[in-house]
Structure formats: structure tokens, C-alpha cells
Coordinates of C-alpha atoms and ligand atoms in Angstrom, one line a residue:
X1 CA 111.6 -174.4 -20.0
X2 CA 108.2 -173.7 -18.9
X3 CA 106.4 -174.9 -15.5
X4 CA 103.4 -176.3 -15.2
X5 CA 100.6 -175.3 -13.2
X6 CA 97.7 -176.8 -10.9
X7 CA 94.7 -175.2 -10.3
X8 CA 93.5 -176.9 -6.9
X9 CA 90.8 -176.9 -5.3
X10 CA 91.5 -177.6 -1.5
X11 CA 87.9 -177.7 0.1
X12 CA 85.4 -176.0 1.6
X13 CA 87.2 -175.4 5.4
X14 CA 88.0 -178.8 6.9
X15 CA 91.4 -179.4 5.5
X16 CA 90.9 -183.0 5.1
X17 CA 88.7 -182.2 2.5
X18 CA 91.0 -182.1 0.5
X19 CA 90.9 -184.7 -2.5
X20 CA 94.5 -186.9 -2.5
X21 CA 95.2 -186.0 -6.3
X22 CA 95.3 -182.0 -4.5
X23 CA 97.3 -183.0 -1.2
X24 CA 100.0 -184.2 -4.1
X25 CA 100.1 -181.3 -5.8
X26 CA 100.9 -179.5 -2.6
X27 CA 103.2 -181.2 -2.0
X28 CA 104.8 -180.8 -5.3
X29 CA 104.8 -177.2 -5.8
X30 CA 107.4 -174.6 -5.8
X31 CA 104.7 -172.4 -5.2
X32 CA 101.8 -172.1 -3.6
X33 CA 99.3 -169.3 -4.5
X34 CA 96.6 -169.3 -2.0
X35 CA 92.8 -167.7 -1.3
X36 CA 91.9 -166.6 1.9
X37 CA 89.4 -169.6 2.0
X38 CA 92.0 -172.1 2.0
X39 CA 92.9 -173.4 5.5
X40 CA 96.5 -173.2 6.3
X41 CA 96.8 -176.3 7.5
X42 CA 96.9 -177.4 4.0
X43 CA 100.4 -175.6 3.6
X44 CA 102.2 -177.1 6.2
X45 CA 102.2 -180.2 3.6
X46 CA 104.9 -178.4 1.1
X47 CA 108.5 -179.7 0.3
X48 CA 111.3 -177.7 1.7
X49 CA 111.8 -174.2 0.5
X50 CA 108.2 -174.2 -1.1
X51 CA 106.9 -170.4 -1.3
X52 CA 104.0 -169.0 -0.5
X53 CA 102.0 -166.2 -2.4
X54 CA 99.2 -164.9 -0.3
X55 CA 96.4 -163.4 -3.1
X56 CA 93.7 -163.2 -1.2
X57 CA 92.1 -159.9 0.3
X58 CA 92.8 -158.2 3.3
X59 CA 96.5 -158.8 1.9
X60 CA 98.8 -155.8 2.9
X61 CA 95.1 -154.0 2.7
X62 CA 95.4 -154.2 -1.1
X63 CA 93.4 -156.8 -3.1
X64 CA 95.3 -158.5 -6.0
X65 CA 93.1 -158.0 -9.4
X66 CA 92.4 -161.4 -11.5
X67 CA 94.7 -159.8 -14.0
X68 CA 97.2 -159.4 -11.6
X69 CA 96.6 -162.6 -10.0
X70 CA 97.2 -164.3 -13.7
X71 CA 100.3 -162.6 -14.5
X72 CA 101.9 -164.2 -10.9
X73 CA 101.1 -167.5 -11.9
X74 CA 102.0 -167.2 -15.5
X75 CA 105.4 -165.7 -14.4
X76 CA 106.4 -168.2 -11.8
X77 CA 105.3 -170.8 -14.2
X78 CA 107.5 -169.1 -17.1
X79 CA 110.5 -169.8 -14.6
X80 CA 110.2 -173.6 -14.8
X81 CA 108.5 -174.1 -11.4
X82 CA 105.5 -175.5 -10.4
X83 CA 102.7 -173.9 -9.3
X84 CA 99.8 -174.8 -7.3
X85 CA 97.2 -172.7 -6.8
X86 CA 94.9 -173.1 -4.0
X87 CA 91.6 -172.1 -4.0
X88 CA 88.4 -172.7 -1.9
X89 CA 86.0 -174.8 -2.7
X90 CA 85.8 -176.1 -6.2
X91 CA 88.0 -174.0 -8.7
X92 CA 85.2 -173.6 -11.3
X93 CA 82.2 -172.6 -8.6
X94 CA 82.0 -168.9 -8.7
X95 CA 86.5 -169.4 -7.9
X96 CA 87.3 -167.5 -11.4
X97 CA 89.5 -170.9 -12.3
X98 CA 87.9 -170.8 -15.8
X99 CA 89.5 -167.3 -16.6
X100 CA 92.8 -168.4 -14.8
X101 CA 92.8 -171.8 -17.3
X102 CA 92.4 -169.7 -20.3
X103 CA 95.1 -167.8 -19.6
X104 CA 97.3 -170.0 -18.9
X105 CA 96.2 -171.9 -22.5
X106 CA 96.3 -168.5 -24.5
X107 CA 100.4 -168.5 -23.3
X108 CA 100.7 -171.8 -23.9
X109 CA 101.6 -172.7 -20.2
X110 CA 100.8 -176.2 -19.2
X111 CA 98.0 -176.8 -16.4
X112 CA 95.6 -179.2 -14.7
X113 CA 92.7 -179.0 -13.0
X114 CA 91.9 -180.6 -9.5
X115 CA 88.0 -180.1 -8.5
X116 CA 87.2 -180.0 -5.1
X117 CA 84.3 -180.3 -2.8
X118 CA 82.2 -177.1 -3.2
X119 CA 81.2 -175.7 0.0
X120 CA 77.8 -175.3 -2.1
X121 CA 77.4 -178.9 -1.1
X122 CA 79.7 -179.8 1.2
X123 CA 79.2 -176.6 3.4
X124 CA 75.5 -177.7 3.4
X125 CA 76.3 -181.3 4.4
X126 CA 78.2 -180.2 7.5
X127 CA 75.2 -178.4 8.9
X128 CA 73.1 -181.3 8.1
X129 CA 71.6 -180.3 5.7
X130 CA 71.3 -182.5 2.6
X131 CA 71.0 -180.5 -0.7
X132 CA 69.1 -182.8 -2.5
X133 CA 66.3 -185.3 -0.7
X134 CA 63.9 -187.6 -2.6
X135 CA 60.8 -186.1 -0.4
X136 CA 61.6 -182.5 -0.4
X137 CA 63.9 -181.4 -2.8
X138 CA 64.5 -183.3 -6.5
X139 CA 67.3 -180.5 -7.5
X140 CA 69.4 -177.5 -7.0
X141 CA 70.7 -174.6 -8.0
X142 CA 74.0 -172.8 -7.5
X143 CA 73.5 -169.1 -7.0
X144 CA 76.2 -165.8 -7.1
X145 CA 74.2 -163.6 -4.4
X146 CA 77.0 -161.0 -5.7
X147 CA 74.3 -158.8 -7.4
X148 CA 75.4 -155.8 -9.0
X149 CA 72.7 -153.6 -9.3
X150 CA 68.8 -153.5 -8.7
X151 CA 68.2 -154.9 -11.9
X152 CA 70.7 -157.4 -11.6
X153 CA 71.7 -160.3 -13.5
X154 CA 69.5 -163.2 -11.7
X155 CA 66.3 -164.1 -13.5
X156 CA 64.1 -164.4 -10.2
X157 CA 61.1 -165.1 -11.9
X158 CA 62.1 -168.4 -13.0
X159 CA 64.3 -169.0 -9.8
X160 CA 61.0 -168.5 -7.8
X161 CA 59.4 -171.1 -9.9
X162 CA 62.4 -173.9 -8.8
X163 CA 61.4 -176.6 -6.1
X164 CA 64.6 -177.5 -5.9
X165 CA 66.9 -176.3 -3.2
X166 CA 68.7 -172.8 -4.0
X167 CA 72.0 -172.3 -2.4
X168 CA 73.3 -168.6 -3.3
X169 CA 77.3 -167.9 -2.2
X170 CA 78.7 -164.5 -1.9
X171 CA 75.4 -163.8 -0.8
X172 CA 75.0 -162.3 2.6
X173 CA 75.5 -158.7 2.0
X174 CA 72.6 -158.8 0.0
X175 CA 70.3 -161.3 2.3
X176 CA 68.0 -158.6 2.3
X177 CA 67.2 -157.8 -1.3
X178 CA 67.4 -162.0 -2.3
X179 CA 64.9 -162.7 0.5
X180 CA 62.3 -159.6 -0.6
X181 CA 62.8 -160.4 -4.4
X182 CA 61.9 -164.0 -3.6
X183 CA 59.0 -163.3 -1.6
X184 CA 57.6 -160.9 -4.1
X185 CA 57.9 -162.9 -6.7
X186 CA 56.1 -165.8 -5.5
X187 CA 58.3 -167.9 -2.7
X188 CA 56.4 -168.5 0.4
X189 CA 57.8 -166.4 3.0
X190 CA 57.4 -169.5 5.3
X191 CA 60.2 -171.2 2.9
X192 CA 62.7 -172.5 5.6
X193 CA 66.1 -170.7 5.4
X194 CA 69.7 -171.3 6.9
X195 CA 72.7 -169.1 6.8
X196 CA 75.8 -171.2 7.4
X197 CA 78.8 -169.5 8.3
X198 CA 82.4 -170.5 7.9
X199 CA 80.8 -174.0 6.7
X200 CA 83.2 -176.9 7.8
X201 CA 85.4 -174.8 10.0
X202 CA 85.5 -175.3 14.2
X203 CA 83.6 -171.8 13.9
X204 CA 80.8 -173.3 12.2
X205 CA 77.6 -170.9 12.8
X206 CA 74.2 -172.1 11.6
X207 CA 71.1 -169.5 11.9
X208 CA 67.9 -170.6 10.8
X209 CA 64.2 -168.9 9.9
X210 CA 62.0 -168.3 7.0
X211 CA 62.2 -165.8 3.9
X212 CA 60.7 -163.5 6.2
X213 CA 62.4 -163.2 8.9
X214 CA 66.0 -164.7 8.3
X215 CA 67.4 -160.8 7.3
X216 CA 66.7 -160.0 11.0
X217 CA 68.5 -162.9 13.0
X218 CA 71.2 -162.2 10.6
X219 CA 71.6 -159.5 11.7
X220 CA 71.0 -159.9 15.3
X221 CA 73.8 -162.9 15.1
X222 CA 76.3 -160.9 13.4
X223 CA 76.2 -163.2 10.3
X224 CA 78.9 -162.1 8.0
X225 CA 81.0 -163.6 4.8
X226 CA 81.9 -166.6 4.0
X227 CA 78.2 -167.6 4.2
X228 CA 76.3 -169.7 2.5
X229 CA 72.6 -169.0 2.1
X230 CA 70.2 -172.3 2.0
X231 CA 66.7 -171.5 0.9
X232 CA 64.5 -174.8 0.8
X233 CA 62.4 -177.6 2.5
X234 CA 66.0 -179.5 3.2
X235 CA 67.2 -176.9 6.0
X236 CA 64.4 -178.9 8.0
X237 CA 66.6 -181.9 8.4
X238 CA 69.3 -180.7 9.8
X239 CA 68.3 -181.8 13.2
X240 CA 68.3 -184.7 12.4
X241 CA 71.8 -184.7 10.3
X242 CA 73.5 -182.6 12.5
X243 CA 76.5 -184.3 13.0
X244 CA 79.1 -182.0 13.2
X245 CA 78.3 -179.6 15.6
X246 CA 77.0 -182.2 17.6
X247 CA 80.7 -183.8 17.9
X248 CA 82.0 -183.0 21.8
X249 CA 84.8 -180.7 21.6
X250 CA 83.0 -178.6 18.4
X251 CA 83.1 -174.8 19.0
X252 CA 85.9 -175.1 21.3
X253 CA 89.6 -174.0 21.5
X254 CA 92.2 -175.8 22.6
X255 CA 96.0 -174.8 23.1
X256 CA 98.3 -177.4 22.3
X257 CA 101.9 -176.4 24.3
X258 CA 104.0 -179.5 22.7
X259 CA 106.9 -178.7 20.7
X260 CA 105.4 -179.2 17.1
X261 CA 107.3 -182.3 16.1
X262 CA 105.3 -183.5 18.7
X263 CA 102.1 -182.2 18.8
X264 CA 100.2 -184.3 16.0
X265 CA 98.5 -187.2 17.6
X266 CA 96.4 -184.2 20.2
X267 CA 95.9 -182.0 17.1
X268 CA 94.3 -184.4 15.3
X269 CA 92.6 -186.1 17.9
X270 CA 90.8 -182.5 18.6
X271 CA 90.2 -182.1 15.2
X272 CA 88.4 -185.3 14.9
X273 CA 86.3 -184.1 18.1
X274 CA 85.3 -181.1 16.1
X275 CA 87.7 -179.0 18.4
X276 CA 89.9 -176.2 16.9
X277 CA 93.8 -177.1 17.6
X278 CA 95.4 -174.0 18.3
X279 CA 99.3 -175.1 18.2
X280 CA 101.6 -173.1 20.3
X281 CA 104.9 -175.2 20.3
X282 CA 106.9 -173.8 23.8
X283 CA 109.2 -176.0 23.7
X284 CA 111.8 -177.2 20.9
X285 CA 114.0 -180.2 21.9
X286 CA 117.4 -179.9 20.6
X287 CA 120.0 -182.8 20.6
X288 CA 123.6 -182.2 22.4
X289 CA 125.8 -182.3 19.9
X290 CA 128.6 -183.6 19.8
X291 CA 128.0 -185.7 22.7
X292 CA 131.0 -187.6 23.9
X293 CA 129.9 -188.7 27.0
X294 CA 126.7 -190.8 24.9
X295 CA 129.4 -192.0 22.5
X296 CA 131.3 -193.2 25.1
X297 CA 128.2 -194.9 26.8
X298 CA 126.7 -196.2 23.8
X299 CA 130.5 -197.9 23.2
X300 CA 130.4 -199.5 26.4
X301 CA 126.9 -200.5 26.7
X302 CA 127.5 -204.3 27.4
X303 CA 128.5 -202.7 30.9
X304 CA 125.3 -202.1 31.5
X305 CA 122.3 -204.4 32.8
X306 CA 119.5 -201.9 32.2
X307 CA 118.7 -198.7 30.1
X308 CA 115.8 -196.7 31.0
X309 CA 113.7 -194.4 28.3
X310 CA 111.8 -191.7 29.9
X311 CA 110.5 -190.3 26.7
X312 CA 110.2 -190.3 23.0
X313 CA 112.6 -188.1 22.5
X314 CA 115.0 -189.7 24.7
X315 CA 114.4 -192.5 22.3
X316 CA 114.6 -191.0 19.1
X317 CA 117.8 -189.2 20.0
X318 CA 119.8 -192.3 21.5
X319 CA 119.2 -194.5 18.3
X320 CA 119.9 -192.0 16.1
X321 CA 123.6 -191.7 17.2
X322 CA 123.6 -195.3 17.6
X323 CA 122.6 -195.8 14.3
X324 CA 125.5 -193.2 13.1
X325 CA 127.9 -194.6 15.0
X326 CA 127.0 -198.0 13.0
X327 CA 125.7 -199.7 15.2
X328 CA 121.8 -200.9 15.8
X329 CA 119.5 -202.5 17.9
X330 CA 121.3 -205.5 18.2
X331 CA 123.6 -203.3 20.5
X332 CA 121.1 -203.6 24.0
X333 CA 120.9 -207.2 23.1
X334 CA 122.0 -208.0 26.9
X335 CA 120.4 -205.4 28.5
X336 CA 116.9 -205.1 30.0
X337 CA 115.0 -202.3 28.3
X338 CA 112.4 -200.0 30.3
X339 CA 110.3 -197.4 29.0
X340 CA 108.4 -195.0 31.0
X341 CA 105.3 -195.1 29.1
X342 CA 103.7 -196.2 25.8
X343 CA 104.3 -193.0 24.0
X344 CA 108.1 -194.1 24.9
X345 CA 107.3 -197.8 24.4
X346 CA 106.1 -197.5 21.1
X347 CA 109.2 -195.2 20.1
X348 CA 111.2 -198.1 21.0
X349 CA 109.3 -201.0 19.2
X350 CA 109.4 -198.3 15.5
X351 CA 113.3 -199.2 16.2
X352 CA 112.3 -203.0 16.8
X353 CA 113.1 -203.0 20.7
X354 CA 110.7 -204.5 23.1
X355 CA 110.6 -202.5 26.1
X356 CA 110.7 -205.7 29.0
X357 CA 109.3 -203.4 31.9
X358 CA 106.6 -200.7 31.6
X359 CA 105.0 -199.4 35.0
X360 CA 101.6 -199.2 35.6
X361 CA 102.0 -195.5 35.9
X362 CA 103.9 -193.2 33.7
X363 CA 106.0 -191.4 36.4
X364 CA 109.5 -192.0 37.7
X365 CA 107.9 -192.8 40.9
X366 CA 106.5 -195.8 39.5
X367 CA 109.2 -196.7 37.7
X368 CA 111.3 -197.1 40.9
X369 CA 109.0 -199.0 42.4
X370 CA 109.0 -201.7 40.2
X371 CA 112.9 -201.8 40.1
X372 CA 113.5 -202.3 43.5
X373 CA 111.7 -205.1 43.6
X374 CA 114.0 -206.9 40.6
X375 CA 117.4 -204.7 41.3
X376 CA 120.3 -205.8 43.1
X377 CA 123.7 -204.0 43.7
X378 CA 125.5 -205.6 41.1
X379 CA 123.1 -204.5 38.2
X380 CA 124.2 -200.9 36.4
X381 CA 121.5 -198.9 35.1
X382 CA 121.8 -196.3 32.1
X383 CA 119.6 -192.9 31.6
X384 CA 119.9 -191.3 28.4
X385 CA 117.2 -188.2 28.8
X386 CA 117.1 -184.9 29.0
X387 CA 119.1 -182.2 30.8
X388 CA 116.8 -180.9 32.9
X389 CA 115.0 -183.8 34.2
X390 CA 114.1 -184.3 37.7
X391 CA 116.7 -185.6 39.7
X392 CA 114.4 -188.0 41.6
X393 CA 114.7 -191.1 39.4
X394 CA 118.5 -191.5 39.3
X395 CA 118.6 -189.9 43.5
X396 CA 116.3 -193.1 44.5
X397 CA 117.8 -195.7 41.8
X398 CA 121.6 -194.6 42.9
X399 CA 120.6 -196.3 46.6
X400 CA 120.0 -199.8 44.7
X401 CA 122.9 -200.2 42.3
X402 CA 124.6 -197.7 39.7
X403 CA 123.4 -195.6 37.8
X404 CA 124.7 -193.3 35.0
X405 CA 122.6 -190.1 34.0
X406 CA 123.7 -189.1 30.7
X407 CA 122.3 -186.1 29.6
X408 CA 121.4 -186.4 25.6
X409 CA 119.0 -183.4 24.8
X410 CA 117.8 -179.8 26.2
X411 CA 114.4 -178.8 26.0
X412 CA 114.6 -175.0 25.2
X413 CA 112.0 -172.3 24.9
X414 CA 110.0 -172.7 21.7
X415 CA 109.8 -169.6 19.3
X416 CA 106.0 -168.4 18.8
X417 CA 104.1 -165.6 18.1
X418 CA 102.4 -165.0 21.5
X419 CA 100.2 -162.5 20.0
X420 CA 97.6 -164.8 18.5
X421 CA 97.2 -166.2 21.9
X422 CA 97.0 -163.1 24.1
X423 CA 94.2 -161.7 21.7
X424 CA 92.6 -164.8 22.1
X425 CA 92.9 -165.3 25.7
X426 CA 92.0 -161.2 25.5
X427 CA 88.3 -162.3 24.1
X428 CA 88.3 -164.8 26.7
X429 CA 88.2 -167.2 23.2
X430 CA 90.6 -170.3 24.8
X431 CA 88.1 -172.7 26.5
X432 CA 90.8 -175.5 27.4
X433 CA 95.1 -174.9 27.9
X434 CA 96.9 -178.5 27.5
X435 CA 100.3 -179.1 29.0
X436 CA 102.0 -182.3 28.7
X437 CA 105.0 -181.8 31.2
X438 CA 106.2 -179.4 33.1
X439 CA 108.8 -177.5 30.6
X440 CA 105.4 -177.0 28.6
X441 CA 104.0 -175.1 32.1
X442 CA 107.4 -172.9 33.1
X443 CA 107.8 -171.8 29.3
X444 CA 104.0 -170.8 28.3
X445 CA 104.3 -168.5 31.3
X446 CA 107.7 -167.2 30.4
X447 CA 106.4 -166.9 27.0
X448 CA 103.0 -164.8 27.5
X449 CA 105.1 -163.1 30.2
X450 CA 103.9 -163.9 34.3
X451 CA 101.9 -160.8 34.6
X452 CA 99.1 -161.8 32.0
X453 CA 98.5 -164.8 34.1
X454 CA 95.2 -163.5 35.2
X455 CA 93.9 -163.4 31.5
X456 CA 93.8 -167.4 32.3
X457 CA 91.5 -167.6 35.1
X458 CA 88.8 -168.4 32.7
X459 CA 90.7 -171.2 30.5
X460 CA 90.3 -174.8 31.6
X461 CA 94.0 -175.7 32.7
X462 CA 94.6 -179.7 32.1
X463 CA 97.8 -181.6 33.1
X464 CA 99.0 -184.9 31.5
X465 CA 100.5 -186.1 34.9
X466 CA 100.8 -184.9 39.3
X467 CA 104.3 -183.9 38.1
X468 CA 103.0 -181.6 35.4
X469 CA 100.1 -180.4 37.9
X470 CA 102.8 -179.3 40.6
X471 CA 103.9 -177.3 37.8
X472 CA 100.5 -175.4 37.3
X473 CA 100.1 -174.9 40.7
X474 CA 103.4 -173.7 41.1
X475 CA 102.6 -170.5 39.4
X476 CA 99.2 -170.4 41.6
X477 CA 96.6 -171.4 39.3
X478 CA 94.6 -173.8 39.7
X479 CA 94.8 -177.3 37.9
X480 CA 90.6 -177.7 36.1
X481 CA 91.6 -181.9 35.8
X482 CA 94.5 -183.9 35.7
X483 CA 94.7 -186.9 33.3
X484 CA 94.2 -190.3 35.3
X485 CA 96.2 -192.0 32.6
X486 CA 99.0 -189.9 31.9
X487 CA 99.1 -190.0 28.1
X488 CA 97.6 -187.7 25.2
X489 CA 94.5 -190.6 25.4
X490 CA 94.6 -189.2 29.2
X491 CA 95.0 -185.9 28.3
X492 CA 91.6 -185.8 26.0
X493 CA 89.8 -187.9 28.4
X494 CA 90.0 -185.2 30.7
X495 CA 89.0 -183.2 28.4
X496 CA 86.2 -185.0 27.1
X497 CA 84.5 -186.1 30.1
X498 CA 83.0 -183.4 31.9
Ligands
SAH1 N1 84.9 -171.9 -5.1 C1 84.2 -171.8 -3.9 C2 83.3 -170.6 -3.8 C3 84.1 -169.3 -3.9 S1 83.0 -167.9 -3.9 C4 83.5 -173.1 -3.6 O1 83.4 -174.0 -4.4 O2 83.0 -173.3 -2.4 C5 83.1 -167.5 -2.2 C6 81.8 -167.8 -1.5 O3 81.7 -169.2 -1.2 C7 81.7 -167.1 -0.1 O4 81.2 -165.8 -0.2 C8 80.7 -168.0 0.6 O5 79.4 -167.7 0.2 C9 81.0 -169.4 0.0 N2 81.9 -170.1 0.9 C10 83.1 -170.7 0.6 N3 83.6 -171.4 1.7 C11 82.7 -171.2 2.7 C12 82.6 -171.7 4.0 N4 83.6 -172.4 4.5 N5 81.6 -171.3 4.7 C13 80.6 -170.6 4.2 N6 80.6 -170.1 3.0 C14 81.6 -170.4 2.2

């Protein structure tokens, strides 16, 4: 049985550019084979036990051929599996897809063919810079700037005689020689120019000039691949349609330290900021199992007058085993149900449970002081959380009435690769470090080890909550802001308002 096989393309850099026929076929594959222009983003949306085949250079220092890149595909494909090959951009701009399709054809292996955005155009749009504009520009032209020789392949004459915008990719090693053939053969040295480096990406660079003198500020900026070069009239708009690097958290990177089950609603809200995520789970939550002491509780719950949530996970794992033990929401039907915050709230109602009592704050303090005022000795109060949460809640509550701690989940230390984060801290690259409770705080420092704490005196340390701030502080750095509301909408508040 033969496979089939998808040639995708995924986009220019911003993995949402992806089109939804391409996110499917990700998310079909057996195997991905992938360029080094994909984002990898994009391959954290496979199916379980999907493999990954890495083709791109720079790979174990040796570049895979076409040829050899052709017989991968046709081999997995010859298997029975499906194969989705990634590449950046639009498969048929200047991405070889056309050679790949034949092949496939000549061996009679079944394919498709998914465009994608260019970054010929939609690298352009990100920098504001529209390619084609009724007043300055009524076409363009898609360039290779991968010249082989002097007397290369490009026509330059008749290029030179184009009004419309040219765009030339692969092109920056040879800025030099495109900008002097240009000029000598007719374009105004005064034709505006933009180089636009890793287009769509959080390290966006734009540098501007003319024909003339664009080689030099390349140069002087460090411009190097992928670029795309813009010669034309329309690189004069871009401030005006600057959009993107205009966002407010664009250029910058921000640690996430949530475990990664976790972590999506900040990623993506610093993504949509134009910020660059950089996800460094250090913590993992893992259930207690088996748990007699919750099955026990969970059996005799109509003993109980109140059940307090102090977290989503809390949540999640407590209906979960109520669920398995066959039982379901109906179950607190008698009790009063508080959650600590809306993170924890809105855990609850996804399992159709009303919380009745959320403080004003989102701290155990605050939820004691709205108890006392309703609590009397007769009531009996259950805590399903985690092992190693502070003792305060249940000390103060225990003075009121009963209560019953029972311990459903640990929080352990996450497994990451710290070196990512130590270069970057190294290059002084991490503007802002979140942490979202205080296990985040005492297990990034275990992680990155205590004595590279002073690599972080120029990151911008924000805390989710006073409890997560005593944390910080603990190890004697200094809190940059705390969130007033303490939620991940708190969180990038206090990031965003500076
Ligand atoms: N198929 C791709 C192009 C592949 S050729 C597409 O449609 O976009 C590779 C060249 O594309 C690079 O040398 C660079 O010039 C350009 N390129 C691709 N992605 C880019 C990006 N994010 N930023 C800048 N240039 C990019």
C-alpha cells in the first residue's frame, strides 16, 4: 500500500499563517519533513507518535541534497504513511516543490499540494509595506537573488525597465552586485530600498535606504539570510503601515515558567502583542495516584457543607476521579462551592458547577475573609489541592469550623533544557521573566542552578500575586511589578503598562 503525501506550505514565520487545509495535514501526518524556515510551533500540532525529519541545513552540519530529500519522502510514503512536508513560504516560490511533485508523480506516489502565503508578499505586508499600490506600484516581480555567476541568469536590462515593485529572495549575499547591476543599468540610485529580515518573526529587522547606499547599512546592521530585498516606491509606506512592529511587546522576550499544559492563554496572548513566548515549563503537575484518601472524600461528600478550589488543577484533577468513580457534578449538589479565582472558576463552570463564592482577591487571605463572615462551627469545609500548598488557608479556616486538607496533586520540577535560556540570559536577550506562583520561582532557580542568579539582574522579574513576590524576593532579587489583579490578564498588564 502506498502513502500519500502533502507538500505544505506553512508560511512565511508567524505560525498562524498557516492556511487551515495545512494545519490538517499536520495534524494528519505520520511524518513531518520540515525546512529550517518553518516555525516549530507548527509541529507541536501532530498526533501522537508523529516523527519528525529535520532536512534543512545546518542539520548534523550536513545539508540533505534535493535528491536525497526526495528519496525520504518517497520511502516513508512507500511504507503506507503519510507525509507532510513542510516548507516555508509557498511550496512552488523558489521552495523546489515542483521537482519534489514530479517525483513523487514519476513513482506513482499520491500527493497534494497546499500553497501558502509567500513571504514574497506576506513578508512585505508585515513591514508595512504593500507590494502592489494603485499610485506607486501597478505590479511585481518575484526575484531568485541566488545568482550564480557574473553573467548570471537574470535579464537586468528588462528588470531595470519594470515599474513595478521587485522583491528578490535568497538575495542578500549578493545585495551588492543586484544594487550596482540595477543602478548601471538604468534604476535611479534614489529607488527606495528595504531589507526585511526574518519577515513575520518577533525578530523582525527592517533596514531601509536607496540603491546606493542600502549595501552599506547592511552591512553596518548585520543583515544576514532569510532576507527579503524590496526595491520600489512601496517601501515608502511603510510608516504608515507599520503595524507589526509597532504592536507593544514586539522585539521582546518573555519567559513563560507554567507547566506547559498550562501555559497557552500567556503564550498566545504575547504572541498577539508581537512578543516572542519563550516557554520554559518548571513545573509539571502530577496527580496522586491511587488516592484513597480523595476516594474516600469524594464518597462522603454530603458530609461536607463547603469545598474550596484553589486552582485549575485542583479542579481538573478532583472531577476527573469523580467522573471515574461514576459519579458527576450532581455529587456537590448540597454543598457550597468556592473557587479561588476565575482561572479556577471557569475550570469549574467547563464541568457545569457554579462556583457560589469568589473573593475579590485571588489569595487565601481573601478567601478567609469572606468565610468568616458566613462560617459557623457546624459547617465542614473540604480542600482538594495540592501537596505543597501553604498551610495558611486550612491553619485560619480550622479556628472557624472543620476542615479536611486532602492532598490530590504534587507539583514537581519540570524537565527543560536550561541551556536555551542560559545563552539567552548570557546575551542579556530575556527582557521580561513571568512566574505565576511560587513553585514556578523555587524551581527556575533550582533549574538554572542559584549561582547564575546574577545573569538576571537585567531581566524584568513579574509576579502574578504578593505570595508569588515573597518568592522572588526570597532569593534576593528584586520583584520589577507585581500584577494588581492576580491573573494571566494581571500578569500582562504589568507587563504592558510601563
Ligand atoms: N518558499 C519560500 C521561499 C523559499 S526561498 C516562500 O514562499 O517564502 C528562501 C528565501 O525566502 C530566503 O532566502 C529569504 O529571501 C526568503 N524568506 C523566506 N522566509 C523569510 C522570512 N521569514 N524573512 C525574510 N525572508 C524570508
Amino acid at each position: 500500500m502506498k502513502g500519500k503525501v502533502y507538500l505544505v506550505g506553512a508560511g512565511p514565520g508567524d505560525y498562524k499563517l498557516i492556511t487551515l487545509k495545512g494545519m490538517d495535514c499536520i495534524k494528519e501526518a505520520d511524518v513531518i519533513v520540515y525546512d529550517r524556515l518553518v516555525n516549530k510551533n507548527l509541529l507541536k500540532n501532530t498526533k501522537e507518535g508523529c516523527e519528525f525529519i529535520y532536512v534543512g541545513k545546518k542539520s548534523s552540519n550536513h545539508t540533505k541534497t534535493q535528491d536525497e530529500i526526495n528519496e525520504i519522502i518517497a520511502e516513508i510514503a512507500n511504507k503506507g504513511k503519510v507525509v507532510t512536508r513542510l516548507k516555508g513560504g509557498d511550496p512552488y516560490v523558489f521552495g523546489r516543490g515542483g521537482e519534489e511533485g514530479e517525483y513523487l508523480k514519476q513513482r506513482g506516489i499520491d500527493f497534494e499540494v497546499i500553497p501558502g502565503i509567500t513571504s514574497a508578499i506576506g513578508g512585505l505586508c508585515y513591514a508595512g509595506i504593500p507590494i502592489t499600490h494603485r499610485d506607486y506600484a501597478s505590479s511585481f516581480h518575484v526575484i531568485t537573488g541566488h545568482l550564480k555567476d557574473e553573467n548570471s541568469e537574470l535579464d537586468w536590462e528588462s528588470l531595470c525597465k519594470l515599474r513595478g515593485t521587485l522583491v528578490f529572495l535568497m538575495g542578500i549575499a549578493n545585495l551588492y552586485k543586484i544594487c550596482t547591476n540595477l543602478i548601471e543599468r538604468g534604476k535611479d540610485k534614489n529607488t527606495p530600498v528595504a531589507l526585511i529580515n526574518w519577515a513575520t518573526t518577533p525578530n523582525q529587522k527592517v533596514v531601509e535606504g536607496t540603491l546606493e547606499n542600502i549595501y552599506k547599512r547592511a552591512i553596518d546592521e548585520k543583515i544576514e539570510s532569510p532576507t527579503l530585498i524590496v526595491v520600489g516606491e512601496v517601501v515608502n509606506l511603510r510608516r504608515e503601515l507599520n503595524f507589526f512592529e509597532n504592536k507593544p511587546l514586539f522585539g521582546k522576550n518573555i519567559v513563560v515558567t507554567r507547566p506547559r499544559a498550562q501555559s497557552s492563554e500567556l503564550v498566545e496572548r504575547i504572541m498577539n502583542l508581537g512578543g516572542n513566548p519563550i516557554e520554559f515549563p518548571t513545573i509539571k503537575i502530577e496527580e496522586i495516584r491511587p488516592n484513597e484518601a480523595l476516594d474516600k472524600e469524594i464518597e462522603n461528600i454530603n458530609e461536607y457543607s463547603y469545598i474550596i478550589f484553589t486552582s485549575e488543577n485542583g479542579v481538573k484533577v478532583f472531577f476527573d476521579r469523580l467522573l471515574e468513580l461514576g459519579f458527576d457534578g450532581r455529587r456537590l449538589g448540597n454543598l457550597k462551592v468556592v473557587a479561588i479565582g476565575p482561572a479556577t472558576s471557569k475550570a469549574l463552570r467547563d464541568r457545569g458547577i457554579i462556583a457560589d463564592i469568589i473573593p475579590k482577591r485571588f489569595v487565601g487571605e481573601a478567601i478567609v475573609e469572606e468565610l468568616q463572615e458566613i462560617l459557623s462551627k457546624e459547617d465542614k469545609i473540604l480542600i482538594p489541592r495540592a501537596s505543597e500548598a501553604r498551610e495558611y488557608l486550612v491553619k485560619k479556616l480550622r479556628k472557624i469550623c472543620s476542615v479536611v486538607e486532602c492532598k490530590t496533586y504534587e507539583t514537581i520540577k519540570g524537565e527543560v533544557d536550561k541551556e536555551e535560556i542560559l545563552e539567552f540570559l548570557n546575551e542579556d536577550k530575556i527582557d521580561y521573566i513571568t512566574f505565576t506562583s511560587s513553585s514556578t520561582v523555587k524551581n527556575f532557580f533550582e533549574i538554572i542552578g542559584v549561582e547564575k542568579q546574577d545573569r538576571l539582574k537585567d531581566a524584568k522579574l513579574i509576579s502574578i500575586g504578593p505570595i508569588t513576590s515573597k518568592a522572588i524576593e526570597s532569593f534576593g532579587l528584586k520583584v520589577y511589578k507585581e500584577a494588581s489583579e492576580y491573573t494571566i490578564n494581571g500578569v500582562i498588564k504589568a507587563i504592558t503598562e510601563n
